[in-house]
PDB file of C-alpha atoms in Angstrom:
ATOM      1  CA  MET A   1     -17.321  -4.382 -12.933  1.00 82.00           C
ATOM      2  CA  ALA A   2     -14.014  -3.419 -11.102  1.00 81.00           C
ATOM      3  CA  ASP A   3     -11.319  -1.801 -13.473  1.00 92.00           C
ATOM      4  CA  ILE A   4      -8.597  -4.566 -13.141  1.00 93.00           C
ATOM      5  CA  PRO A   5      -5.815  -2.461 -15.263  1.00 95.00           C
ATOM      6  CA  LYS A   6      -6.661   0.388 -13.139  1.00 97.00           C
ATOM      7  CA  LEU A   7      -6.499  -1.627  -9.905  1.00 97.00           C
ATOM      8  CA  ALA A   8      -3.118  -3.267 -10.994  1.00 97.00           C
ATOM      9  CA  GLU A   9      -1.559  -0.194 -11.824  1.00 97.00           C
ATOM     10  CA  LEU A  10      -2.604   1.400  -8.307  1.00 98.00           C
ATOM     11  CA  THR A  11      -1.294  -1.673  -6.612  1.00 98.00           C
ATOM     12  CA  LYS A  12       2.156  -1.235  -8.479  1.00 98.00           C
ATOM     13  CA  GLU A  13       2.378   2.540  -7.640  1.00 98.00           C
ATOM     14  CA  LEU A  14       1.413   1.460  -3.877  1.00 98.00           C
ATOM     15  CA  LEU A  15       4.401  -1.183  -4.126  1.00 98.00           C
ATOM     16  CA  HIS A  16       6.450   1.902  -5.129  1.00 98.00           C
ATOM     17  CA  TYR A  17       4.968   4.291  -2.531  1.00 98.00           C
ATOM     18  CA  LEU A  18       6.043   1.382  -0.119  1.00 98.00           C
ATOM     19  CA  LYS A  19       9.324   1.344  -0.938  1.00 98.00           C
ATOM     20  CA  GLU A  20       9.720   4.992  -0.930  1.00 98.00           C
ATOM     21  CA  THR A  21       8.095   5.357   2.633  1.00 98.00           C
ATOM     22  CA  ASP A  22      10.527   2.815   4.044  1.00 98.00           C
ATOM     23  CA  GLU A  23      13.622   4.709   2.574  1.00 98.00           C
ATOM     24  CA  ILE A  24      12.219   7.792   4.308  1.00 98.00           C
ATOM     25  CA  PHE A  25      11.868   5.801   7.444  1.00 98.00           C
ATOM     26  CA  GLN A  26      15.170   4.577   7.354  1.00 97.00           C
ATOM     27  CA  GLU A  27      16.782   7.761   6.705  1.00 97.00           C
ATOM     28  CA  VAL A  28      14.967   9.614   9.631  1.00 97.00           C
ATOM     29  CA  LYS A  29      15.831   6.514  11.895  1.00 97.00           C
ATOM     30  CA  ARG A  30      19.612   6.846  10.577  1.00 97.00           C
ATOM     31  CA  LYS A  31      19.584  10.738  11.260  1.00 96.00           C
ATOM     32  CA  GLY A  32      17.450  10.944  14.117  1.00 96.00           C
ATOM     33  CA  GLU A  33      15.709  13.942  13.013  1.00 95.00           C
ATOM     34  CA  LYS A  34      12.084  14.436  12.698  1.00 93.00           C
ATOM     35  CA  ARG A  35      10.620  15.812   9.363  1.00 95.00           C
ATOM     36  CA  ASP A  36       8.789  18.900   9.226  1.00 95.00           C
ATOM     37  CA  PHE A  37       5.047  18.251   9.233  1.00 96.00           C
ATOM     38  CA  TYR A  38       3.517  20.874   6.853  1.00 97.00           C
ATOM     39  CA  THR A  39       6.250  21.082   4.370  1.00 97.00           C
ATOM     40  CA  GLU A  40       7.120  17.227   4.047  1.00 97.00           C
ATOM     41  CA  VAL A  41       4.845  15.142   6.018  1.00 97.00           C
ATOM     42  CA  LYS A  42       1.454  16.370   5.338  1.00 97.00           C
ATOM     43  CA  PRO A  43       2.150  16.766   1.654  1.00 97.00           C
ATOM     44  CA  TYR A  44       3.425  13.315   1.239  1.00 97.00           C
ATOM     45  CA  CYS A  45       0.715  11.472   3.271  1.00 97.00           C
ATOM     46  CA  ASP A  46      -2.077  13.628   1.283  1.00 97.00           C
ATOM     47  CA  ARG A  47      -0.833  12.360  -2.022  1.00 96.00           C
ATOM     48  CA  LEU A  48      -0.330   8.746  -0.528  1.00 97.00           C
ATOM     49  CA  HIS A  49      -3.777   8.820   1.035  1.00 97.00           C
ATOM     50  CA  GLY A  50      -5.282   9.680  -2.482  1.00 97.00           C
ATOM     51  CA  VAL A  51      -3.976   6.499  -4.105  1.00 98.00           C
ATOM     52  CA  VAL A  52      -4.699   4.352  -0.819  1.00 98.00           C
ATOM     53  CA  SER A  53      -8.290   5.517  -0.933  1.00 98.00           C
ATOM     54  CA  ARG A  54      -8.670   4.775  -4.711  1.00 98.00           C
ATOM     55  CA  TRP A  55      -7.187   1.515  -4.369  1.00 98.00           C
ATOM     56  CA  LYS A  56      -9.159   0.538  -1.354  1.00 98.00           C
ATOM     57  CA  ASP A  57     -12.168   1.317  -3.169  1.00 97.00           C
ATOM     58  CA  LEU A  58     -11.369  -0.613  -6.490  1.00 98.00           C
ATOM     59  CA  ALA A  59      -9.748  -3.464  -4.438  1.00 97.00           C
ATOM     60  CA  ALA A  60     -12.878  -3.974  -2.198  1.00 97.00           C
ATOM     61  CA  GLU A  61     -15.233  -3.850  -5.664  1.00 97.00           C
ATOM     62  CA  TRP A  62     -12.937  -6.701  -7.129  1.00 97.00           C
ATOM     63  CA  GLN A  63     -12.751  -8.850  -3.952  1.00 96.00           C
ATOM     64  CA  ARG A  64     -16.436  -8.726  -3.866  1.00 96.00           C
ATOM     65  CA  GLU A  65     -16.770  -9.793  -7.715  1.00 95.00           C
ATOM     66  CA  ALA A  66     -13.886 -12.004  -8.159  1.00 93.00           C
ATOM     67  CA  LYS A  67     -13.792 -13.790  -4.794  1.00 93.00           C
ATOM     68  CA  PRO A  68     -10.156 -14.514  -4.835  1.00 92.00           C
ATOM     69  CA  LYS A  69      -9.469 -17.379  -2.810  1.00 89.00           C
ATOM     70  CA  ASN A  70      -7.205 -16.113  -0.154  1.00 90.00           C
ATOM     71  CA  ILE A  71      -7.776 -12.079  -0.025  1.00 95.00           C
ATOM     72  CA  PHE A  72     -10.334 -10.914   2.187  1.00 96.00           C
ATOM     73  CA  PRO A  73     -12.333  -7.704   2.967  1.00 97.00           C
ATOM     74  CA  ILE A  74     -10.469  -7.269   6.227  1.00 97.00           C
ATOM     75  CA  GLN A  75      -7.240  -7.441   4.649  1.00 97.00           C
ATOM     76  CA  ILE A  76      -7.762  -4.935   2.289  1.00 98.00           C
ATOM     77  CA  GLU A  77      -9.211  -2.583   4.797  1.00 98.00           C
ATOM     78  CA  ASN A  78      -6.332  -3.179   7.251  1.00 98.00           C
ATOM     79  CA  THR A  79      -3.953  -2.612   4.258  1.00 98.00           C
ATOM     80  CA  ALA A  80      -5.049   0.601   3.575  1.00 98.00           C
ATOM     81  CA  GLU A  81      -5.348   1.648   7.332  1.00 98.00           C
ATOM     82  CA  ASN A  82      -1.670   0.486   7.865  1.00 98.00           C
ATOM     83  CA  PHE A  83      -0.505   2.358   4.831  1.00 98.00           C
ATOM     84  CA  ASN A  84      -1.938   5.502   6.086  1.00 97.00           C
ATOM     85  CA  THR A  85      -0.372   4.794   9.582  1.00 97.00           C
ATOM     86  CA  ILE A  86       3.284   4.049   8.268  1.00 98.00           C
ATOM     87  CA  ALA A  87       3.012   6.912   5.924  1.00 97.00           C
ATOM     88  CA  VAL A  88       2.946   9.425   8.927  1.00 97.00           C
ATOM     89  CA  GLN A  89       5.195   7.074  11.224  1.00 97.00           C
ATOM     90  CA  ALA A  90       8.108   6.974   8.909  1.00 98.00           C
ATOM     91  CA  PHE A  91       8.897  10.701   9.164  1.00 98.00           C
ATOM     92  CA  TYR A  92       9.607  10.382  13.148  1.00 97.00           C
ATOM     93  CA  PRO A  93      12.459   8.883  14.481  1.00 97.00           C
ATOM     94  CA  GLU A  94      10.786   7.635  17.685  1.00 97.00           C
ATOM     95  CA  THR A  95       8.682   5.019  15.762  1.00 96.00           C
ATOM     96  CA  SER A  96       9.129   1.685  16.679  1.00 97.00           C
ATOM     97  CA  TYR A  97      11.004  -0.066  14.105  1.00 97.00           C
ATOM     98  CA  LYS A  98       9.830  -3.626  14.779  1.00 97.00           C
ATOM     99  CA  ARG A  99       6.196  -2.129  14.581  1.00 97.00           C
ATOM    100  CA  PHE A 100       6.646  -0.107  11.450  1.00 98.00           C
ATOM    101  CA  LYS A 101       8.382  -3.283   9.719  1.00 98.00           C
ATOM    102  CA  HIS A 102       5.915  -5.486  10.608  1.00 98.00           C
ATOM    103  CA  HIS A 103       3.158  -3.189   9.250  1.00 98.00           C
ATOM    104  CA  ALA A 104       5.210  -2.526   6.085  1.00 98.00           C
ATOM    105  CA  SER A 105       5.708  -6.487   5.556  1.00 98.00           C
ATOM    106  CA  SER A 106       1.854  -6.852   6.020  1.00 97.00           C
ATOM    107  CA  ILE A 107       1.259  -4.635   3.531  1.00 98.00           C
ATOM    108  CA  HIS A 108       3.787  -5.710   0.960  1.00 98.00           C
ATOM    109  CA  TYR A 109       2.652  -9.275   1.124  1.00 97.00           C
ATOM    110  CA  ILE A 110      -1.082  -8.240   0.464  1.00 97.00           C
ATOM    111  CA  LEU A 111      -0.180  -6.023  -2.373  1.00 98.00           C
ATOM    112  CA  GLU A 112       2.134  -8.936  -4.073  1.00 97.00           C
ATOM    113  CA  LYS A 113      -0.465 -11.405  -3.618  1.00 97.00           C
ATOM    114  CA  MET A 114      -3.212  -9.011  -5.180  1.00 96.00           C
ATOM    115  CA  LEU A 115      -0.667  -8.056  -8.059  1.00 96.00           C
ATOM    116  CA  ALA A 116      -0.459 -12.015  -8.618  1.00 95.00           C
ATOM    117  CA  GLU A 117      -4.085 -12.686  -8.661  1.00 94.00           C
ATOM    118  CA  LEU A 118      -4.702  -9.611 -10.887  1.00 92.00           C
ATOM    119  CA  GLU A 119      -2.144 -10.434 -13.212  1.00 90.00           C
ATOM    120  CA  GLY A 120      -3.277 -13.895 -13.344  1.00 85.00           C
ATOM    121  CA  ASP A 121      -6.813 -12.755 -14.230  1.00 63.00           C
ATOM    122  CA  SER A 122      -5.648 -10.728 -16.681  1.00 56.00           C
ATOM    123  CA  ALA A 123      -3.739 -13.308 -18.516  1.00 49.00           C
ATOM    124  CA  ASP A 124      -6.656 -15.891 -17.910  1.00 46.00           C
ATOM    125  CA  GLU A 125      -8.994 -13.106 -20.076  1.00 44.00           C
ATOM    126  CA  LYS A 126      -6.198 -12.890 -22.731  1.00 42.00           C
ATOM    127  CA  SER A 127      -5.779 -16.458 -23.350  1.00 41.00           C
ATOM    128  CA  PRO A 128      -7.684 -18.377 -25.669  1.00 42.00           C
ATOM    129  CA  PRO A 129     -10.241 -20.926 -24.447  1.00 42.00           C
ATOM    130  CA  SER A 130      -8.674 -24.598 -24.435  1.00 42.00           C
ATOM    131  CA  ALA A 131     -10.303 -27.179 -26.745  1.00 40.00           C
TER     132      ALA A 131
END
């Protein structure tokens, strides 16, 4: 059985990382200078990749069990892949603004949608049965 509280926590953590990744991207674009791969890019991406990987595994398990109406396995897969991609691209000024924002928006949409479903699930579990 999927650990819903842990999945909700990881989803919130990814929303925080998404905001942070966007801020990095905005600063890199503004300054026009790429960041050092070994001291900044790789450590950040490695840390993020660990969270994305744990989230993806739990999210896939939850999706198979809960079968939420509008969240599909391919969306979970694409969200994880897109997140890992923009995490690297954020550090390079030559990254396409439009493409970065499109991926970030897609990631945000799925994470918010999942969080709403997860919080709805946990609220359903806590509420007493209706008479």
